[in-house]
Short mmCIF file of C-alpha atoms in Angstrom, two decimals:
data_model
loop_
_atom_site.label_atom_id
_atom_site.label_comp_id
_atom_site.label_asym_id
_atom_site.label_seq_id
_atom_site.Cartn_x
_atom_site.Cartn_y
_atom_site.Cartn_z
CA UNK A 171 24.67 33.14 13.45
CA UNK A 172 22.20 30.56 14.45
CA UNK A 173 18.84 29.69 13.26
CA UNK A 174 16.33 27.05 13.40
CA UNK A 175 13.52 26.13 11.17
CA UNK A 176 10.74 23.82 11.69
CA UNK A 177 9.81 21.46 8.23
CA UNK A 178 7.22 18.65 8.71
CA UNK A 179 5.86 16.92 5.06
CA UNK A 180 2.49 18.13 5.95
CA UNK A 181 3.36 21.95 6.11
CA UNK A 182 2.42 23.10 2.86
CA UNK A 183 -0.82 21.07 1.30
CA UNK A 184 -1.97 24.13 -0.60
CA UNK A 185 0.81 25.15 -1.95
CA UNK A 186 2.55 21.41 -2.66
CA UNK A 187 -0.16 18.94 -2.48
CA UNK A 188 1.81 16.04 -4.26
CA UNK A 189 3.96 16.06 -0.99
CA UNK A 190 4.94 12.99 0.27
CA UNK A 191 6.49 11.22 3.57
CA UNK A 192 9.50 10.45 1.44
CA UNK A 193 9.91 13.26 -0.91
CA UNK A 194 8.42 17.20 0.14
CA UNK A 195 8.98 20.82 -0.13
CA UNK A 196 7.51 23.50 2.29
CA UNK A 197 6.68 26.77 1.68
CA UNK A 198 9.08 29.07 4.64
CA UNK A 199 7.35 31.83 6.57
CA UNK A 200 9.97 34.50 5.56
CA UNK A 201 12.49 34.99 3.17
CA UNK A 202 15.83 33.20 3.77
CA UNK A 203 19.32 33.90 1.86
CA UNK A 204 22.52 31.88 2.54
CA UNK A 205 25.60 33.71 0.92
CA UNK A 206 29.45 32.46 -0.15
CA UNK A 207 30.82 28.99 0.47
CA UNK A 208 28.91 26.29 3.14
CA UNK A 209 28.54 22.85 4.43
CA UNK A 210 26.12 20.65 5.13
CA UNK A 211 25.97 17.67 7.85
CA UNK A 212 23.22 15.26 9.35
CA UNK A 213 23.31 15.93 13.15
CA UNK A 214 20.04 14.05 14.42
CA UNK A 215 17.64 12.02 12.16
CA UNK A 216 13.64 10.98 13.48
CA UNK A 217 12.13 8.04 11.46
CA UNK A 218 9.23 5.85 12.54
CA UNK A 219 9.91 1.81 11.91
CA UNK A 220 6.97 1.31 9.42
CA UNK A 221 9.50 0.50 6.96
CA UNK A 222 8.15 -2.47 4.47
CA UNK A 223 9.27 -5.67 4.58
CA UNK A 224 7.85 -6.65 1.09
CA UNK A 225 8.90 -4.30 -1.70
CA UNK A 226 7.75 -5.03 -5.59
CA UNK A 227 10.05 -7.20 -7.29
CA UNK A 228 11.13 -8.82 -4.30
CA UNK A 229 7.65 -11.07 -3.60
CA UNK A 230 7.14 -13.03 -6.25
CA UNK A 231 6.73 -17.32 -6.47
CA UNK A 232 6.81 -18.73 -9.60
CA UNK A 233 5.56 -22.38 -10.86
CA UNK A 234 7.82 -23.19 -13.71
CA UNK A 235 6.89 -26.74 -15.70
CA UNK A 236 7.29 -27.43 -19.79
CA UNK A 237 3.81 -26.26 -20.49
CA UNK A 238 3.95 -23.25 -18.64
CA UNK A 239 4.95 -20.39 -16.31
CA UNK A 240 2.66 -19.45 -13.44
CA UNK A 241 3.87 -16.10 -10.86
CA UNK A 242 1.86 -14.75 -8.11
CA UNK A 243 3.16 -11.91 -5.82
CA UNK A 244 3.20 -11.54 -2.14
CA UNK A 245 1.13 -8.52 -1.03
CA UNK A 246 4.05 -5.71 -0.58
CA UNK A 247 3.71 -3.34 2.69
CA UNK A 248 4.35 -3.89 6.16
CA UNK A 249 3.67 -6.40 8.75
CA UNK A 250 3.40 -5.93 12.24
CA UNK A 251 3.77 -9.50 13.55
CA UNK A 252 5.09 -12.86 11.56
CA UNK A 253 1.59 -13.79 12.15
CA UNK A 254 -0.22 -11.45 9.12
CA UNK A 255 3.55 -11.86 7.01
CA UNK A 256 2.49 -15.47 6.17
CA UNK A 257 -0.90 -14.99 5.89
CA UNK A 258 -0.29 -12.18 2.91
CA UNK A 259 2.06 -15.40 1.68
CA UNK A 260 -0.46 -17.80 1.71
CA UNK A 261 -2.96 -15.36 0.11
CA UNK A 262 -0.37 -15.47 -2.52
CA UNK A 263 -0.15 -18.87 -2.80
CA UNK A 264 -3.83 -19.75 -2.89
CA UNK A 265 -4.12 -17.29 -6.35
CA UNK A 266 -2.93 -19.22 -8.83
CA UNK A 267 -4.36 -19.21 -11.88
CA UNK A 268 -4.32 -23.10 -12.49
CA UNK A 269 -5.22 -23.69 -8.51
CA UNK A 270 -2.21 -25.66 -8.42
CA UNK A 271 -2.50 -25.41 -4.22
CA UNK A 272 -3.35 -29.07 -3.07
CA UNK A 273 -4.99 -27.79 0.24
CA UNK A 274 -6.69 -24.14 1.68
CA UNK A 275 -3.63 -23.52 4.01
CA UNK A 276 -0.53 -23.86 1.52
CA UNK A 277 1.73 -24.04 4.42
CA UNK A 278 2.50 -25.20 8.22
CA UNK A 279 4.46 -23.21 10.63
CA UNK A 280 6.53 -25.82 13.07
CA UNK A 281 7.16 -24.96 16.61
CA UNK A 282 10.71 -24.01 15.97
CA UNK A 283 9.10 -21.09 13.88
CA UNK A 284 10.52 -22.88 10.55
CA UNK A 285 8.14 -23.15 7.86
CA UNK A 286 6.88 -26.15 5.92
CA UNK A 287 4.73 -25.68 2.62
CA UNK A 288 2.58 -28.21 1.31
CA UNK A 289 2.70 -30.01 -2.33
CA UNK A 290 1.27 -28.39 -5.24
CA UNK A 291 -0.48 -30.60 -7.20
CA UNK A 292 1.59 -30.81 -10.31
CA UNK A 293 4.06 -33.31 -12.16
CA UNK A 294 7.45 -34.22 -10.64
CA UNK A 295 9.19 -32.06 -13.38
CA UNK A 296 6.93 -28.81 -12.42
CA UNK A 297 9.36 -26.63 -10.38
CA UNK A 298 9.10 -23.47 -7.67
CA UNK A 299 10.91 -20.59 -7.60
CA UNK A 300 11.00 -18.06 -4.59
CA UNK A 301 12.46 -14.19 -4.79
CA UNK A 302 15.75 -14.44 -2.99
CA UNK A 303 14.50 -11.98 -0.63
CA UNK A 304 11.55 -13.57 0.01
CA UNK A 305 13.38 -16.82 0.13
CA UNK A 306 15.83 -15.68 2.94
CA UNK A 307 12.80 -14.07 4.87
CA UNK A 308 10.73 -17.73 4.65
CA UNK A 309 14.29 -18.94 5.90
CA UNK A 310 14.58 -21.57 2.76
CA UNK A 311 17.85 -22.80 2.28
CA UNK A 312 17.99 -21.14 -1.05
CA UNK A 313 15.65 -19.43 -4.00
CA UNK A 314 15.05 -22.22 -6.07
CA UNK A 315 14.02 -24.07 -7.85
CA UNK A 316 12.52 -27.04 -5.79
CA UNK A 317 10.32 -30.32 -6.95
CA UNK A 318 6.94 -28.20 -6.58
CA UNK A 319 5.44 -32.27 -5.68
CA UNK A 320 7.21 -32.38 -2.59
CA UNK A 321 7.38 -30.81 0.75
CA UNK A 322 9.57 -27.62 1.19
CA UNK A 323 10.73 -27.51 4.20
CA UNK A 324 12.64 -24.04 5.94
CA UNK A 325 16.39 -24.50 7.64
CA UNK A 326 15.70 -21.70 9.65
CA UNK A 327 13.08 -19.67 11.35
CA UNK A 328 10.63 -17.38 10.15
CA UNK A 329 12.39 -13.52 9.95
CA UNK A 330 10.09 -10.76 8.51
CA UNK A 331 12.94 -8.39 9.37
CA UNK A 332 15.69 -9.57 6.51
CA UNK A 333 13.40 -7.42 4.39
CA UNK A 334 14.40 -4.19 5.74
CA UNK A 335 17.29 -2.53 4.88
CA UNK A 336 19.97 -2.51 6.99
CA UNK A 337 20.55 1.46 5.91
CA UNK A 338 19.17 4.41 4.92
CA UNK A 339 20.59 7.13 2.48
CA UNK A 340 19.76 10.48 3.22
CA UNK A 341 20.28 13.17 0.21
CA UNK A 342 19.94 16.97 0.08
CA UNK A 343 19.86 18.71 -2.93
CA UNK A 344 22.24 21.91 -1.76
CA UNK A 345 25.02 19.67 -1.65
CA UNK A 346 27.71 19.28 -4.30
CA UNK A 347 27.43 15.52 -5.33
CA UNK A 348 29.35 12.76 -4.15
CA UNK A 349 31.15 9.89 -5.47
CA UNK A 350 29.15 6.89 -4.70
CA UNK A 351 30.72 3.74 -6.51
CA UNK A 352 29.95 4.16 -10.42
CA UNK A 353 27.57 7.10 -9.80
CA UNK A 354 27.22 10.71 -8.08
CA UNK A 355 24.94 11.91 -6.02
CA UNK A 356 24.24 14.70 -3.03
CA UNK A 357 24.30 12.11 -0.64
CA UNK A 358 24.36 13.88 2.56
CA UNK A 359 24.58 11.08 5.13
CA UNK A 360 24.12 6.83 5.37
CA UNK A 361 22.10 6.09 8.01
CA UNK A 362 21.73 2.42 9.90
CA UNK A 363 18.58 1.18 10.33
CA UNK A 364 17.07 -0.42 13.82
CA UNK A 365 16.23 -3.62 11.75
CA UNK A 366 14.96 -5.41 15.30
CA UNK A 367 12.87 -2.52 16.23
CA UNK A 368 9.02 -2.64 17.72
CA UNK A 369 7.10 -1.87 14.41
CA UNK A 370 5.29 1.59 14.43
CA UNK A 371 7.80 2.67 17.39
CA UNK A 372 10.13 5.72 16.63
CA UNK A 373 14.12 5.46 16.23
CA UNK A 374 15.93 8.63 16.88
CA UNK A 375 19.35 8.60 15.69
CA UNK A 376 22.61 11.01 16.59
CA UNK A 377 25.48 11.88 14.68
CA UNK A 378 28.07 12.67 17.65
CA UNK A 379 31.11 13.49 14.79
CA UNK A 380 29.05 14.96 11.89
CA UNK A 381 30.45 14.27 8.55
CA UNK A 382 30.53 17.91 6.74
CA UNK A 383 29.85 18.12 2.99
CA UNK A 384 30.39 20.86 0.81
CA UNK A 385 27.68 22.87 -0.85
CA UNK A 386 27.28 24.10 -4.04
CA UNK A 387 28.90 27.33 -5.09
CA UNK A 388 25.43 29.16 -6.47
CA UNK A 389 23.56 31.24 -3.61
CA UNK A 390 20.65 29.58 -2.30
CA UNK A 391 17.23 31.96 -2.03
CA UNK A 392 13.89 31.45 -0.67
CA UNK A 393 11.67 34.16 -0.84
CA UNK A 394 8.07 32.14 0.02
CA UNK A 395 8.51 30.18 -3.43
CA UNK A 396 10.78 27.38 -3.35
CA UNK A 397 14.39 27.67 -5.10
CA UNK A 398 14.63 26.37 -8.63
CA UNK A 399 17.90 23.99 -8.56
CA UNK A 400 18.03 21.79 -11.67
CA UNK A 401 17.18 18.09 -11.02
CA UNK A 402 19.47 15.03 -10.70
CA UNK A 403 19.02 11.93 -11.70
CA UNK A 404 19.46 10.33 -7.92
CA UNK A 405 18.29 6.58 -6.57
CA UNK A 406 16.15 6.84 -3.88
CA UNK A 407 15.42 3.60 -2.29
CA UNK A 408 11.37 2.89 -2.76
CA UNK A 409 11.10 1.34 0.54
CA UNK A 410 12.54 4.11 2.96
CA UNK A 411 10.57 6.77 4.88
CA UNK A 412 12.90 10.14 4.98
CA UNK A 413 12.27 11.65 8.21
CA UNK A 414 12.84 15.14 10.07
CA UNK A 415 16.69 15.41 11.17
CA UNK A 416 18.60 17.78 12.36
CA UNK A 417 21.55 19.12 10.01
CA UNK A 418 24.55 21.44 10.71
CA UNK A 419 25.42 24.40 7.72
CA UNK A 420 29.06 25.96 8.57
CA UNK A 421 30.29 28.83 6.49
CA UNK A 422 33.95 27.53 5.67
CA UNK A 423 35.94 30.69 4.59
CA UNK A 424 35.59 31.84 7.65
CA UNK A 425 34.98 30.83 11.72
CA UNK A 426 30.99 31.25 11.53
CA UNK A 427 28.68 28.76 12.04
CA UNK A 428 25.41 28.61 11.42
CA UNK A 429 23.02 25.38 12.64
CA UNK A 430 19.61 24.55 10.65
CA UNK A 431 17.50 22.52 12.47
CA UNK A 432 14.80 20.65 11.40
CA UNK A 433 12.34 19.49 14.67
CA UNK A 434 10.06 16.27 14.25
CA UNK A 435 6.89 16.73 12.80
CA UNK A 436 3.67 16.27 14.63
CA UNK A 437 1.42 13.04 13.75
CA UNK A 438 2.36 10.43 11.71
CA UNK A 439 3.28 12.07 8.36
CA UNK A 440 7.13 12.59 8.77
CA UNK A 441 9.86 13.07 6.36
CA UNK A 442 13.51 14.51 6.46
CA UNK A 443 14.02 17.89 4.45
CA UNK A 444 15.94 16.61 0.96
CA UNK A 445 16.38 20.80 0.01
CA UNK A 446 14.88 24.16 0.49
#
């Protein structure tokens, strides 16, 4: 038995209006039952690379001296050229609260593309302190701390892209959970990520040997409303957009197969299907 169903995040407005790129449900045209025993597998995944290369927590600089603690934060979201990266940095930089920053541009790009930021005008025992991510994007040699009096100076270029994730974790609630290190989740499939990839261009990705998971035992229904499954407690990384795939569902007590396939959505609001 084969059938195919067609699940952009923008499907359903009126019915789930909190949908979003990364997390949606959508309302099917007719009802749908799956009986007995199944798996699940990730066959073809569609993201966009809009991916940010600034996430919360991971953008902050920090002036650190005996009479106080100053922390400003890098504007998170995503960049399309190196270019508006350090700009959002030196926006950054030019808001704090003492106006430690000696000069208007806080920083010099050299030819090599390594990066050279000006002194702050403090005392030699006044200290900086980068966000190792942010510290390995800048291409500093390390996080900190450095004499906030003197020159820092980058040992290697400029890379926005060290803030993307190398991968992408894909779950789906009709799956029995996995063991994933201390934890369990329904983890249906860890996807790489195109970390060198034009940004706003779209990465298709194929699964030539897909992994099948089993799903859970309890019949799954959809009759117009979606199914009630209870919720797990699952991390979903903040920074990742879940996009339309294509996914394989194989009756296993017997030679059946069914495939479920989920087409890319039109526009740019995209998101893979995490459970009916």
């Amino acid at each position: 038995m084969d059938f195919y169903a067609f699940l952009p995040s923008n499907a359903s407005p009126k019915v789930y209006p909190d949908n979003t790129t990364c997390h949606f449900k959508t309302e099917l045209a007719q009802r749908m039952e799956l009986h007995g025993h199944w798996q699940a597998a990730l066959i073809e995944l569609h993201y966009p690379n809009t991916i940010a290369h600034i996430v919360q927590g991971d953008n902050d600089i920090t002036l650190v001296s005996d009479s106080y603690i100053d922390t400003v934060s890098a504007r998170p979201g995503s960049f399309s050229s190196t270019k508006d990266f350090l700009i959002g940095i030196g926006d950054a930089l030019k808001s704090f609260g003492n106006n430690n920053v000696v000069d208007t541009q806080p920083f010099t790009l050299l030819p090599d593309q390594r990066i050279k930021f000006m002194p702050f005008d403090v005392d030699e025992k006044t200290k900086v302190h980068f966000s190792p991510r942010l510290a390995l994007q800048l291409g500093l040699a390390h996080p900190g701390p450095y004499p906030a009096n003197e020159e820092i100076l980058g040992v290697k270029p400029v890379d926005i892209s060290l803030g993307v994730p190398s991968q992408m974790f894909i779950y789906m609630d009709v799956l029995e959970e996995q063991i994933i290190g201390h934890t369990r989740a329904p983890l249906l499939r860890t996807v790489p990520v195109d970390t060198k990839a034009q940004y706003g261009s779209m990465t298709v990705v194929h699964f030539d040997h897909p992994n099948l998971f089993r799903s859970s035992d309890e019949i799954f229904r959809h009759s117009g409303n979606l199914y009630k499954r209870p919720r797990r407690d699952v991390m979903y990384h903040s920074t990742l957009e879940r996009q339309p795939c294509w996914f394989i569902l194989n009756k296993y007590h017997d030679a059946s197969r069914s495939y479920y396939r989920v087409l890319p959505a039109s526009g740019r609001r995209r998101a893979i299907l995490c459970g009916f």
